Coordinates of C-alpha atoms and ligand atoms in Angstrom, one line a residue:
X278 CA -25.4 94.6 -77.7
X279 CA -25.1 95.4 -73.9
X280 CA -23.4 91.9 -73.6
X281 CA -21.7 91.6 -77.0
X282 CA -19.1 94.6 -76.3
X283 CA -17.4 93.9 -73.4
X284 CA -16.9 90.1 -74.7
X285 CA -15.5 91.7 -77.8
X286 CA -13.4 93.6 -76.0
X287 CA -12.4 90.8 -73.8
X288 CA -11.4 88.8 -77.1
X289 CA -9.3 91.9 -77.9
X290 CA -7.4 91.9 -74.5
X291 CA -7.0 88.2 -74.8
X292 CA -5.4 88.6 -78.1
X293 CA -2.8 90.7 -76.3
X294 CA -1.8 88.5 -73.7
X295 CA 2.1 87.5 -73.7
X296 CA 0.1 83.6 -73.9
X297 CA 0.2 84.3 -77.6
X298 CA 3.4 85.0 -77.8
X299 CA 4.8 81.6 -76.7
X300 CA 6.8 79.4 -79.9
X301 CA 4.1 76.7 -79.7
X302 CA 0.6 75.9 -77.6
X303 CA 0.1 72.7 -75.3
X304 CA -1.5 69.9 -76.9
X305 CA -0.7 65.7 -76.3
X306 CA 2.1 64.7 -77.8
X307 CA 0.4 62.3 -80.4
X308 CA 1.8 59.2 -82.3
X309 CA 4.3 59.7 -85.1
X310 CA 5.3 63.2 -83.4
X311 CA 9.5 63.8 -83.3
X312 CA 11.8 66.0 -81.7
X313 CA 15.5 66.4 -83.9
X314 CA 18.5 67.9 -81.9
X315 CA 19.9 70.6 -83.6
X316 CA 20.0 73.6 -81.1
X317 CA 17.9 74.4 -78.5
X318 CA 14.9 75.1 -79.5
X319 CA 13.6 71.2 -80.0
X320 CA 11.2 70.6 -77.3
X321 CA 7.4 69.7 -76.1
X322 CA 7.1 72.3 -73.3
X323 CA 4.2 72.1 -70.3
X324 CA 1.1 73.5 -70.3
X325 CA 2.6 76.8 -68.0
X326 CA 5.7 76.6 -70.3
X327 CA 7.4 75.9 -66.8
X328 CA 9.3 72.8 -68.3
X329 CA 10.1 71.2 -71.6
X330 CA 11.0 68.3 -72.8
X331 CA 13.5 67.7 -75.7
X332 CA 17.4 68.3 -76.6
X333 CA 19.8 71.1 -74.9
X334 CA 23.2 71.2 -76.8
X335 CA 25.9 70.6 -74.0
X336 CA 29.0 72.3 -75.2
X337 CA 30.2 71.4 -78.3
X338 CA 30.2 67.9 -77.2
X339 CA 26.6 67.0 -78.2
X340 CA 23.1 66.5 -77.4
X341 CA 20.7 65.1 -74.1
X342 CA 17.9 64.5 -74.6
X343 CA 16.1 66.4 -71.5
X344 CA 13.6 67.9 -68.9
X345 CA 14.5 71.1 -68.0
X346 CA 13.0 74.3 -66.4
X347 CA 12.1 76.1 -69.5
X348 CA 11.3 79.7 -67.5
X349 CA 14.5 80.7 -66.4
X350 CA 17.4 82.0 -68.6
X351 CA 20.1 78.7 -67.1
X352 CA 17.5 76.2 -68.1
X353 CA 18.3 73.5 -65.5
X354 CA 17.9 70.1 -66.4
X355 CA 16.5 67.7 -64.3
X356 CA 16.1 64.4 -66.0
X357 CA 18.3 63.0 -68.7
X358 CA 18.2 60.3 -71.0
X359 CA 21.6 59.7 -72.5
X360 CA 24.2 61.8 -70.1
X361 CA 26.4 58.6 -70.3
X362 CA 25.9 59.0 -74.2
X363 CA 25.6 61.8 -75.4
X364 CA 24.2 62.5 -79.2
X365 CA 24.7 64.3 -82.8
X366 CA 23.2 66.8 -84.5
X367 CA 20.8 65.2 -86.1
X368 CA 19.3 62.7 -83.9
X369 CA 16.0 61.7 -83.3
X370 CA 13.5 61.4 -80.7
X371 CA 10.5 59.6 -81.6
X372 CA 6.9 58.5 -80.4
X373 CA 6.4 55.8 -83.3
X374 CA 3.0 54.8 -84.6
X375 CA 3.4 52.1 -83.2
X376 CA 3.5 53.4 -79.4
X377 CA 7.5 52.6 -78.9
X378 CA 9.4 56.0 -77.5
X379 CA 12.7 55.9 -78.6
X380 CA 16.0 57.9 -79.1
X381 CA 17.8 57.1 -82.7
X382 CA 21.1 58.9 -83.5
X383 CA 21.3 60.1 -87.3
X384 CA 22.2 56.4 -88.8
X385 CA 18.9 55.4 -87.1
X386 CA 20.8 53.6 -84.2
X387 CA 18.8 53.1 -81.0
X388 CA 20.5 54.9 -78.4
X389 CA 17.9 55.2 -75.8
X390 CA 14.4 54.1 -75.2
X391 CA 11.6 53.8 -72.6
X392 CA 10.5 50.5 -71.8
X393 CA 6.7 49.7 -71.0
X394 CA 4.2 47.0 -70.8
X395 CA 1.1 48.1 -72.7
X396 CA 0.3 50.3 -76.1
X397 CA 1.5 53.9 -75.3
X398 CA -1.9 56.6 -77.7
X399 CA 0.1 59.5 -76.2
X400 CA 2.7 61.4 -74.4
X401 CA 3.0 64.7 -72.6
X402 CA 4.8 67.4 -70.5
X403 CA 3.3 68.0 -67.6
X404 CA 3.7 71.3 -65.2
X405 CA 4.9 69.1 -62.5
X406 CA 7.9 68.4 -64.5
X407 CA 6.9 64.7 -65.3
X408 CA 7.3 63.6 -68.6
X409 CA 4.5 60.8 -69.0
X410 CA 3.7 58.0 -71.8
X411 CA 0.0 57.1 -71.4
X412 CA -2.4 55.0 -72.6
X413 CA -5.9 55.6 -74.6
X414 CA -7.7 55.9 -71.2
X415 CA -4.7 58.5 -69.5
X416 CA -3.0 55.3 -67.4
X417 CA 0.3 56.3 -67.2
X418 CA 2.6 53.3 -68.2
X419 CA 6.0 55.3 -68.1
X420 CA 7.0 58.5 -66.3
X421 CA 10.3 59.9 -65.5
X422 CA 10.0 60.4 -61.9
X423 CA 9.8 56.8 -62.2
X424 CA 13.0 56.8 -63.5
X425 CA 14.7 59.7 -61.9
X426 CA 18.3 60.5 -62.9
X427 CA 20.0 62.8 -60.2
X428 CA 17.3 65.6 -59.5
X429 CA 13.8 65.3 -57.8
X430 CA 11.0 68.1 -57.9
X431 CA 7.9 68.9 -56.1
X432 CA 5.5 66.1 -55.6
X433 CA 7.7 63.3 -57.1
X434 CA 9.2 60.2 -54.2
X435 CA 11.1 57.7 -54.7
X436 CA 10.1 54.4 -53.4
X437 CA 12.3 51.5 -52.2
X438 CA 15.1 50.5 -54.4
X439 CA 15.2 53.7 -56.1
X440 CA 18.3 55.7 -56.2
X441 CA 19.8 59.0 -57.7
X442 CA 23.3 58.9 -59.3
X443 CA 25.2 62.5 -59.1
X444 CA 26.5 63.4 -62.6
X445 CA 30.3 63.1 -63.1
X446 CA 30.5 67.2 -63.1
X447 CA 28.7 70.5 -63.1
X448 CA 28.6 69.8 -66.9
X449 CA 29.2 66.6 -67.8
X450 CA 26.2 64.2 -67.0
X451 CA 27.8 60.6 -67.1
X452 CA 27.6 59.2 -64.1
X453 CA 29.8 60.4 -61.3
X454 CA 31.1 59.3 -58.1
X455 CA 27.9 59.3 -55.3
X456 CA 24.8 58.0 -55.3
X457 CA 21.5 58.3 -52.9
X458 CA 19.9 54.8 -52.3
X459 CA 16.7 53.9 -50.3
X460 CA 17.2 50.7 -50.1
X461 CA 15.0 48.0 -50.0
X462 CA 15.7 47.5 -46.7
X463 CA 14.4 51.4 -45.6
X464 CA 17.5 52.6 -45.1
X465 CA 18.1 56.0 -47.0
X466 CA 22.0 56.4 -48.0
X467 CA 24.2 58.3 -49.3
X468 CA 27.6 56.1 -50.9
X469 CA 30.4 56.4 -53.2
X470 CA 30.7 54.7 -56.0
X471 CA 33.9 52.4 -57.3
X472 CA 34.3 55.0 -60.4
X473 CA 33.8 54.8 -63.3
X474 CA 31.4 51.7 -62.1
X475 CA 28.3 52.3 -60.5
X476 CA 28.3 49.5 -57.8
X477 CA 28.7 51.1 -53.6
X478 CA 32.0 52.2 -52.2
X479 CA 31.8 53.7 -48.8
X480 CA 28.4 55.1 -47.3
X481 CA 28.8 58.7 -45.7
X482 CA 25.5 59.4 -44.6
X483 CA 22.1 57.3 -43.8
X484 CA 18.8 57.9 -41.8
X485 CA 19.7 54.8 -39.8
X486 CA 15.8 53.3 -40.5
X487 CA 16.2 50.1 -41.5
X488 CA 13.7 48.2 -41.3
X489 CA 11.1 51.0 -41.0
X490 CA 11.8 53.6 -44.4
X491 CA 9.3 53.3 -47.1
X492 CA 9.1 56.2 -49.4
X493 CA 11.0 59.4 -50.1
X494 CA 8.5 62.5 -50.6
X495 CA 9.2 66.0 -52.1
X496 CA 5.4 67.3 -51.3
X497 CA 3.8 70.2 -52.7
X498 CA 4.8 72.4 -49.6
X499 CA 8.8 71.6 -50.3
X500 CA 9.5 68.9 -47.4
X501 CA 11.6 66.2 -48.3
X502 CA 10.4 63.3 -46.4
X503 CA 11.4 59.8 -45.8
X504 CA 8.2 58.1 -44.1
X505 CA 7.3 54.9 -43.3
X506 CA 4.7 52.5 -45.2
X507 CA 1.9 54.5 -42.9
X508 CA 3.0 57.8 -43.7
X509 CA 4.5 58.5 -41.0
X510 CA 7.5 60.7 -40.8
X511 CA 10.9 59.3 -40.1
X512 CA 13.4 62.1 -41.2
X513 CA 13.5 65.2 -42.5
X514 CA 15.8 65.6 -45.2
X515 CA 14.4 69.2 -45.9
X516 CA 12.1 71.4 -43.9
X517 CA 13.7 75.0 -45.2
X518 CA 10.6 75.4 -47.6
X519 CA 9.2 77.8 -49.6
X520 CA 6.3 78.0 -51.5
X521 CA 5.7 76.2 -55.0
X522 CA 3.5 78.8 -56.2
X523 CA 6.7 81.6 -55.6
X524 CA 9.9 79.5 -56.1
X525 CA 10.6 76.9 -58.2
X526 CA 12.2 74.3 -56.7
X527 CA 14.3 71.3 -56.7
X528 CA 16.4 69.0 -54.8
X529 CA 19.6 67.2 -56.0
X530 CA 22.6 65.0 -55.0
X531 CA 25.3 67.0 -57.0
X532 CA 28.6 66.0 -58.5
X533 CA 30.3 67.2 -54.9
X534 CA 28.2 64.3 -53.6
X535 CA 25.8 66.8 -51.8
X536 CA 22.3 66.6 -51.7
X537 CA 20.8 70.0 -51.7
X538 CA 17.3 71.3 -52.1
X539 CA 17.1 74.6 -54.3
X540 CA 14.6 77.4 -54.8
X541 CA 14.5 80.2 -57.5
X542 CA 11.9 82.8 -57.5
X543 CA 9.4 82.7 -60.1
X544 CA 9.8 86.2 -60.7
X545 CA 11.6 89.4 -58.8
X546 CA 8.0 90.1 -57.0
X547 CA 8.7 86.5 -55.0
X548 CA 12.1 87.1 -54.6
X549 CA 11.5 90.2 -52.6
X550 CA 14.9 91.3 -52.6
X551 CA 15.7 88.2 -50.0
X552 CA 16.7 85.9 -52.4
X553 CA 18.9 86.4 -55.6
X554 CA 17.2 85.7 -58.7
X555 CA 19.2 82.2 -59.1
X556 CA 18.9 79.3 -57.4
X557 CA 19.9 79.3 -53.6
X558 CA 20.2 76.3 -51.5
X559 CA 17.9 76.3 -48.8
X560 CA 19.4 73.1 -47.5
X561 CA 22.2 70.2 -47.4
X562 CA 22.9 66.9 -46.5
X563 CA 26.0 66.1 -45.4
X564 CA 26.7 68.9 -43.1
X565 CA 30.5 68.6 -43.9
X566 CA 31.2 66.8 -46.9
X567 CA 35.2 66.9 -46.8
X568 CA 34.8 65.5 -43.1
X569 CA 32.6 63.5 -44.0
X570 CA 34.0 60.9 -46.6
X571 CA 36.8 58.4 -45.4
X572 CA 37.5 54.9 -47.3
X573 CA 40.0 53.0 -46.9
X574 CA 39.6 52.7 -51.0
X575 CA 39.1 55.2 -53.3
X576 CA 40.2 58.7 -53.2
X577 CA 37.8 60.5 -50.3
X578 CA 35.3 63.5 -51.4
X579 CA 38.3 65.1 -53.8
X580 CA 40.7 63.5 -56.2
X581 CA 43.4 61.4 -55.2
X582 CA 47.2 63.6 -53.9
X583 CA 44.3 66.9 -53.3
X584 CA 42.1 68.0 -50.1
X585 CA 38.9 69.0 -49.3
X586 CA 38.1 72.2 -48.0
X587 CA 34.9 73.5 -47.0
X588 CA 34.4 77.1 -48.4
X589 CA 32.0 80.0 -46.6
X590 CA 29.4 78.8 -48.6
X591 CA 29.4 75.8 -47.3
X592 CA 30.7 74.1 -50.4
X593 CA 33.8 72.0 -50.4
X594 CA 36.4 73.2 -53.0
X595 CA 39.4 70.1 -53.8
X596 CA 42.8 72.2 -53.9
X597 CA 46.2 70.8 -54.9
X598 CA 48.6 70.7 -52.2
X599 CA 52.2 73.0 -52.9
X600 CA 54.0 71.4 -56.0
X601 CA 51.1 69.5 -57.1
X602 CA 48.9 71.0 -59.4
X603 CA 45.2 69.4 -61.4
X604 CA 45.3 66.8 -63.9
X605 CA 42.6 68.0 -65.6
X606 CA 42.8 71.7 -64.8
X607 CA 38.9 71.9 -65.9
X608 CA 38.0 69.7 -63.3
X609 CA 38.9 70.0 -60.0
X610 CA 37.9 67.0 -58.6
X611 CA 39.8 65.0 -60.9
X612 CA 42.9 64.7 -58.4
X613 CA 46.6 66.4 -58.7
X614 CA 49.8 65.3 -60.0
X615 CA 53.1 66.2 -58.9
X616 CA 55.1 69.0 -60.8
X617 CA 58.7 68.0 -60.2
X618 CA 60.5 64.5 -60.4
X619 CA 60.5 62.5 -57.7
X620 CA 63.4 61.8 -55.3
X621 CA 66.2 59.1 -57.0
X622 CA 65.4 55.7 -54.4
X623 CA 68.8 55.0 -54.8
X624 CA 70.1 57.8 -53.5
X625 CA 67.8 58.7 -51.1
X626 CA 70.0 60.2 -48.7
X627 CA 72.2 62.3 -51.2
X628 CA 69.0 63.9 -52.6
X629 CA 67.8 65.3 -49.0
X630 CA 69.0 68.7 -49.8
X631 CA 67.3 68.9 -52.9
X632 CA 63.7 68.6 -51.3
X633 CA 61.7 70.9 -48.3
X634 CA 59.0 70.1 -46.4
X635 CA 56.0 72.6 -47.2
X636 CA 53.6 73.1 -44.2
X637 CA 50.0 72.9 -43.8
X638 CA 48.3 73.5 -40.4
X639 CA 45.1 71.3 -39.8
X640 CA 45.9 69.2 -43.0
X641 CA 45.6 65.4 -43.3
X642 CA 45.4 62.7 -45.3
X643 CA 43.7 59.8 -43.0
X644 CA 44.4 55.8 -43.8
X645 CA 47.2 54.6 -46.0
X646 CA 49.9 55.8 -43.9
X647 CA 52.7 52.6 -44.7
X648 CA 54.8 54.1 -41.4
X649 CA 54.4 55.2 -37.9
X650 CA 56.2 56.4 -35.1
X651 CA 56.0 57.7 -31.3
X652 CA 56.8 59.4 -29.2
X653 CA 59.1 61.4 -32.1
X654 CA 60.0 64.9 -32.2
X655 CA 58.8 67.0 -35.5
X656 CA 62.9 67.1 -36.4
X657 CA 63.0 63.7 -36.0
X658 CA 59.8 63.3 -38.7
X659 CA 60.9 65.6 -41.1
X660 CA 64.6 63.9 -41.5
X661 CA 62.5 61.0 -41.2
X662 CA 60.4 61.9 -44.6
X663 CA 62.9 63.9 -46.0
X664 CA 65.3 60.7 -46.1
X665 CA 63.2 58.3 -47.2
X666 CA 62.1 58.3 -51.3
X667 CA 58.6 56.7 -50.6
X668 CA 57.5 59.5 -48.5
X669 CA 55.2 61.9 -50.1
X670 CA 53.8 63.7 -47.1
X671 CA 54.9 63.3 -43.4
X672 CA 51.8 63.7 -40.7
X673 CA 53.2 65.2 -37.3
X674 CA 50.3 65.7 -34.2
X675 CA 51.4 65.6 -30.6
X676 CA 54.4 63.6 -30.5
X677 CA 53.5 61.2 -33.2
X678 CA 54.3 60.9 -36.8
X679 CA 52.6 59.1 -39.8
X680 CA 54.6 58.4 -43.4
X681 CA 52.6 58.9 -46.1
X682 CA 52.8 57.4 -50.0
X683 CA 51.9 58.5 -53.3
X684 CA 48.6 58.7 -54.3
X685 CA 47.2 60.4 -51.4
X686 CA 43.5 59.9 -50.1
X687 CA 40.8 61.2 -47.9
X688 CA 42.8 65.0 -47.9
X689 CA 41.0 67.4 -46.3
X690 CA 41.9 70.8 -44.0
X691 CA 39.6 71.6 -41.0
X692 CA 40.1 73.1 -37.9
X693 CA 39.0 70.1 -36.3
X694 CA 41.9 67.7 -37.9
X695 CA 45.0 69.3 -35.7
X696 CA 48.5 68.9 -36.0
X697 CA 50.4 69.9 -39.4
X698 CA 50.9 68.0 -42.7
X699 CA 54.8 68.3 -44.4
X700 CA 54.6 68.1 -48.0
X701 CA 57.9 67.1 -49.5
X702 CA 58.4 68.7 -53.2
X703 CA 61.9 69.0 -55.2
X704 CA 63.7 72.6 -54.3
Ligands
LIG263 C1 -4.6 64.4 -74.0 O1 -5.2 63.1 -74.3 C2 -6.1 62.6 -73.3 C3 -6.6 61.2 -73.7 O2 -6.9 61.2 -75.1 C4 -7.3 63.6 -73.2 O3 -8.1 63.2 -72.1 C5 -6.7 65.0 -72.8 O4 -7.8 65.9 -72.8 C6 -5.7 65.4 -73.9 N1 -5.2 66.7 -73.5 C7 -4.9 67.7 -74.3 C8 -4.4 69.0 -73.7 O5 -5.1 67.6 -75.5
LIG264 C1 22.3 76.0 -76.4 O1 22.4 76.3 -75.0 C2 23.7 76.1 -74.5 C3 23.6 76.2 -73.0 O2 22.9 77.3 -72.7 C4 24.7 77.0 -75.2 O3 26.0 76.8 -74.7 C5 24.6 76.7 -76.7 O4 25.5 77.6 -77.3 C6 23.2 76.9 -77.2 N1 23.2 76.5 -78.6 C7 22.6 77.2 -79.6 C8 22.7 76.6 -80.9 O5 22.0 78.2 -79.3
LIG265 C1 32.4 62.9 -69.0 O1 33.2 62.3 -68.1 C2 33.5 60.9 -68.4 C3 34.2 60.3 -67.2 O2 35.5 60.9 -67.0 C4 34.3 60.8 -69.7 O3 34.5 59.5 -70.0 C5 33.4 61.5 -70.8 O4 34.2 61.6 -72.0 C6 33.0 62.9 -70.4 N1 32.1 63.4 -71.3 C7 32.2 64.6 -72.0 C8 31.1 64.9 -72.9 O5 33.1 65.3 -71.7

C-alpha cells in the first residue's frame, strides 16, 4: 500500500498533464493512412508536437501540402511539396498499401509524389522537422531535408549539388527569383534566376571555395557551416546562435533573395524580454542586398523602372520612383509602370514644357544607359533628357551624364552611389 498510493497518485497527475490534451498522439504513420486538405487541421504532427506535417490553406487560393512549425500561432512552413501547384479542397495525400507516397487532387490526379528505390512499411514526423519514408527495418529511403525547398533547420546540410529556391513572395511559394547553390564544384552561391525559369542569372554572393566545399551544416548548436570533405570549416554562414533547446530556429533564402537565419523563443521564459516572441533574424547574407545585385540582364534585386533601398532593419524595400507607381500593388517587387503618357517622338522638342525632371540624390540605375556624355554641365543634361523622347531618367555625377531608357534596371538609392538621378514624368 505504501508503494501503491503515490503511483496512483502519479497516474492521477499524469492524467492532468496539458499531453492529454493534444488533438492526436504520435504513432508511425502506417500504410493506407491519408491526410485530405480541407482546413487546417489535416496533419501528422512530431512526437513534441513541434512540427506537422500535412495541408495549410494559403489564402483562398488553395492548399500545400507542408512541414510547418506546429507550436507557434504563424505556423511557418518550411518544406513544401506543391508551392508551384497549389491544390483543392478535397485533395489527397496518401501512403498507399502499396508503399507509393503520393499527392492526388480530388479527380484522383497525381500532383506530387516522392520517389524512392525500395518498399516504403512506414512514414513519420520527426521532432527535427524531417519528414521520413522508411523501410521495415527504419532505413530511411526518402526524407525532405533531402529534398529541401527554400528553408533549412537544425541538424539538416546540404551536400553538393543541392540548392534552395526562394519562393516567388512572402506568400506565394512558386518559385521566385534567387537561388543558393553548392555546387558540385564546392563553391557555395547565391544567383538569380532568368524568371519565371529556374536556370542562373547573375551570382551576387559565393564563399569563393571551389574546389575545396563539401557540405553545408546547420548543427545542433545553430552554426551554419560550409566545411570541406574532412570536416573542416571553410565559412561561416552563421555564428549568431542560440540554443535549440530555447529558440526554435531556422535559416532561409527569402523571396528578397536573402539568406537569413531565424530564432523564436520557445516560450516567453527563453525569450527573457531580449527577444520578441516572433522570429528575429540573428543573421544575413548578403550584407547589402540592393548593392549587391547588378546584371547586365534582368531587372536587379527590385522590379524593373523601381529601386532598392535598404530600410533600418536591414531589409531592402523596392519603391517606385515619382510618377511611377506598382504593377501589382500587392507585390512590391513586381516592378513599376509609368502613370502618365509618354512624350510624342515626333515632337520631341514641342513637348519639353510639358515634362520636369524629378530629383533623387544618391539614385541610380547602373548598365543600360544607350547615351553618354562629358565633361557636361547638369543644364546641359537636363535639356539633354528633357529633349529627347527615349529618355526616361537622366544620371548627372561630377561632370558626366548618362541617358537612360525605359524599363529601368539595377535601381537602387545608397549613400555610397553619389551624384543625383532626374526622372522625367508628364507635368
Ligand atoms: C515506428 O516503426 C518502427 C519500425 O517498425 C519502430 O521501430 C518504431 O518503434 C515505431 N515508432 C512508433 C512511435 O510507433
Ligand atoms: C488556415 O490558416 C490560414 C493561415 O493562418 C488562414 O488564413 C485560414 O483562414 C485558415 N483556414 C481555416 C479554414 O481555418
Ligand atoms: C504566384 O506567382 C506566380 C508567378 O508570378 C503566379 O504565376 C501564380 O499564379 C501565383 N500564385 C498564386 C497562388 O497567387
Amino acid at each position: 500500500m505504501a508503494v501503491a498510493l503515490p503511483f496512483a497518485l502519479s497516474l492521477m497527475l499524469l492524467s492532468l498533464l496539458p499531453y492529454h490534451t493534444h488533438a492526436q498522439t504520435y504513432s508511425n504513420v502506417t500504410l493506407g493512412s491519408s491526410l485530405t486538405a480541407e482546413g487546417n487541421n489535416s496533419f501528422w504532427a512530431s512526437p513534441s508536437d513541434e512540427f506537422a506535417f500535412g495541408f495549410q490553406q494559403i489564402r483562398n487560393e488553395g492548399f500545400l501540402l507542408a512541414i510547418w512549425f506546429n507550436k507557434i500561432p504563424e505556423k511557418t512552413i518550411v518544406w513544401s511539396a506543391n508551392g508551384n501547384n497549389l491544390v483543392q479542397r478535397g485533395s489527397r495525400v496518401e501512403l498507399a498499401t502499396g508503399g507509393q507516397f503520393v499527392l492526388n487532387d480530388p479527380e484522383g490526379k497525381q500532383i506530387w509524389n516522392a520517389v524512392y528505390a525500395s518498399k516504403v512499411s512506414y512514414a513519420a514526423m520527426l521532432d527535427t522537422g524531417n519528414f521520413v519514408l522508411a523501410s521495415q527495418d527504419s532505413i530511411y529511403l526518402w526524407e525532405s531535408f533531402d529534398h529541401p525547398t527554400d528553408t533549412i533547420l537544425p541538424t539538416q546540410m546540404l551536400d553538393l549539388g543541392s540548392q534552395l529556391v526562394a519562393r516567388f513572395s512572402e506568400k506565394n511559394y512558386s518559385n521566385g527569383r534567387f537561388l543558393l547553390i553548392l555546387q558540385a564544384d564546392g563553391d557555395l552561391i547565391l544567383y538569380t534566376t532568368a524568371f519565371p525559369t529556374d536556370s542562373v542569372n547573375f551570382d551576387y554572393w559565393s564563399t569563393g571555395t571551389l574546389g575545396s566545399g563539401f557540405q553545408l551544416i546547420f548543427d545542433q548548436s545553430g552554426y551554419i557551416n560550409l566545411v570541406t570533405r574532412n570536416g573542416n570549416k571553410l565559412s561561416v554562414l552563421s555564428s549568431n546562435t542560440a540554443s535549440t533547446k530555447d529558440f526554435y530556429q531556422r535559416a532561409i533564402l527569402e523571396y528578397d533573395g536573402v539568406f537569413r537565419h531565424y530564432v523564436y523563443p520557445k516560450s516567453a521564459d527563453s525569450s527573457r524580454e531580449k527577444w520578441p516572441m516572433a522570429w528575429y533574424p540573428l543573421s544575413f547574407i548578403p550584407e547589402n542586398i540592393c548593392m549587391s545585385i547588378t546584371t547586365s540582364t534582368g531587372s536587379g534585386a527590385c522590379g524593373f523602372n523601381s529601386y532598392c533601398e535598404l530600410g533600418d532593419d536591414q531589409r531592402p524595400n523596392c519603391k517606385c520612383p515619382p510618377g511611377y507607381s506598382f504593377l501589382d500593388p500587392d507585390n512590391t517587387m513586381s516592378g513599376c509602370k509609368q502613370n502618365f503618357v509618354t512624350q510624342n517622338c515626333e515632337k520631341a522638342s514641342q513637348e519639353k514644357d510639358q515634362f520636369y525632371l524629378e530629383e533623387m540624390i544618391n539614385t541610380d540605375w547602373p548598365l543600360a544607359d544607350y547615351e553618354y556624355f562629358r565633361p557636361v554641365t547638369e543644364d546641359w543634361c537636363r535639356e539633354a533628357c528633357l529633349g529627347d523622347c527615349f529618355c526616361a531618367v537622366a544620371i548627372f555625377r561630377n561632370g558626366k551624364c548618362w541617358k537612360k531608357k525605359i524599363p529601368l534596371s539595377n535601381g537602387r538609392i545608397d549613400p555610397s552611389v553619389g551624384g543625383k538621378a532626374l526622372i522625367k514624368t508628364r507635368i
